[in-house]
Short mmCIF file of C-alpha atoms in Angstrom, two decimals:
data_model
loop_
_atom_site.label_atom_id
_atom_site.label_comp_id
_atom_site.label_asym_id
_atom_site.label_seq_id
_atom_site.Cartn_x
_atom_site.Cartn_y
_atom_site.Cartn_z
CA UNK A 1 0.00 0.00 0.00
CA UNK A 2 0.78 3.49 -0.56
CA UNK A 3 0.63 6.45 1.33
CA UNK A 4 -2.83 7.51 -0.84
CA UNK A 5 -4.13 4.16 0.37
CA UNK A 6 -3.84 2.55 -3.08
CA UNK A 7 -3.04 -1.45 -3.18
CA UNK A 8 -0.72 -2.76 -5.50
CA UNK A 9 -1.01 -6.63 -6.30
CA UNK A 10 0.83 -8.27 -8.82
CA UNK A 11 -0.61 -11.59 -11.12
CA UNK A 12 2.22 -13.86 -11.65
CA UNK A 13 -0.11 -15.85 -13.89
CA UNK A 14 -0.40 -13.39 -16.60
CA UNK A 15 2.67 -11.23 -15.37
CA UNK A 16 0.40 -7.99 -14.30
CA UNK A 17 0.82 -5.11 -11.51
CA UNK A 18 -2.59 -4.29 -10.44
CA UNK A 19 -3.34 -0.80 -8.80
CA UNK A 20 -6.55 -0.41 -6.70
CA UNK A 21 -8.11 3.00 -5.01
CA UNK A 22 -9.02 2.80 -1.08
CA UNK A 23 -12.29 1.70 -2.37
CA UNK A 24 -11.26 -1.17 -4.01
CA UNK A 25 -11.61 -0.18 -7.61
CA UNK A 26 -9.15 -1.18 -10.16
CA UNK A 27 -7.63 2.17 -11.38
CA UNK A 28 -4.74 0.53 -14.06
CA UNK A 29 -2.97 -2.19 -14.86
CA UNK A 30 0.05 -2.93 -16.82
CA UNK A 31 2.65 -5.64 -17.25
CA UNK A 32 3.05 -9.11 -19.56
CA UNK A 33 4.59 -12.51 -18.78
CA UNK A 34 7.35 -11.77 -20.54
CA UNK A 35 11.53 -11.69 -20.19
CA UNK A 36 13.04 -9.38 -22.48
CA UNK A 37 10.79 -6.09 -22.47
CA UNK A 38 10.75 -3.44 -20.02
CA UNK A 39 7.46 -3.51 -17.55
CA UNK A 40 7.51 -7.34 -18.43
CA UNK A 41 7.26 -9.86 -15.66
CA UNK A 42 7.80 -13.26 -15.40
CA UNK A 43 7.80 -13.81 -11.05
CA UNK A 44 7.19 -11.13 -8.92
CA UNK A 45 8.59 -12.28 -5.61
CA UNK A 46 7.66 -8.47 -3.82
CA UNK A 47 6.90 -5.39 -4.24
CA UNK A 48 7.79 -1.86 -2.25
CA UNK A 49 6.57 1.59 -2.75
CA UNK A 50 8.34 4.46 -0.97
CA UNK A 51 7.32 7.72 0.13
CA UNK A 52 7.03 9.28 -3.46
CA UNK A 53 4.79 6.70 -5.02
CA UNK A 54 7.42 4.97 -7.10
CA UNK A 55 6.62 1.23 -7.39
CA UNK A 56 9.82 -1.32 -7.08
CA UNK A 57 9.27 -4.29 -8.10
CA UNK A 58 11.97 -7.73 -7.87
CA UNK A 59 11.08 -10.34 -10.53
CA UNK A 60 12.94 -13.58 -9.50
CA UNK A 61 13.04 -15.20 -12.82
CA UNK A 62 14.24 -12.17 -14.67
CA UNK A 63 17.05 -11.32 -11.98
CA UNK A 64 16.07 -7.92 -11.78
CA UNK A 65 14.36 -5.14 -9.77
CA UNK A 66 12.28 -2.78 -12.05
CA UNK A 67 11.42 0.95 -10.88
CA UNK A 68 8.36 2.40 -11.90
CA UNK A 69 7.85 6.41 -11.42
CA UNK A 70 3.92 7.58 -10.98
#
């Protein structure tokens, strides 16, 4: 969760980052199952958002932490 109160849960099936309001309500989604393009995901092991809303995000099977700015 971030300080706004929006959720962030991730869909290793299809490889998605889903962002919902306080309410609930899915505002956006983005992501693929995927290896070689950027904002692709093949196993998101966690997630962490700091204090200015940027979402990182460590994909185990990609070896790599992405960074993604609001």
């Amino acid at each position: 969760m971030d300080r706004a109160g929006f959720l962030y849960l991730f869909d290793n099936s299809i490889g998605t980052i889903n962002k919902f309001d306080p309410l609930g309500n899915l505002v956006t989604s983005w992501g693929q199952k995927a290896s070689v393009l950027d904002g692709s995901m093949k196993f998101v092991q966690s997630l962490a958002v700091d204090a200015s809303g940027t979402l990182f995000v460590a994909d185990a099977h990609n070896n790599r932490i992405q960074k993604f700015v609001p």
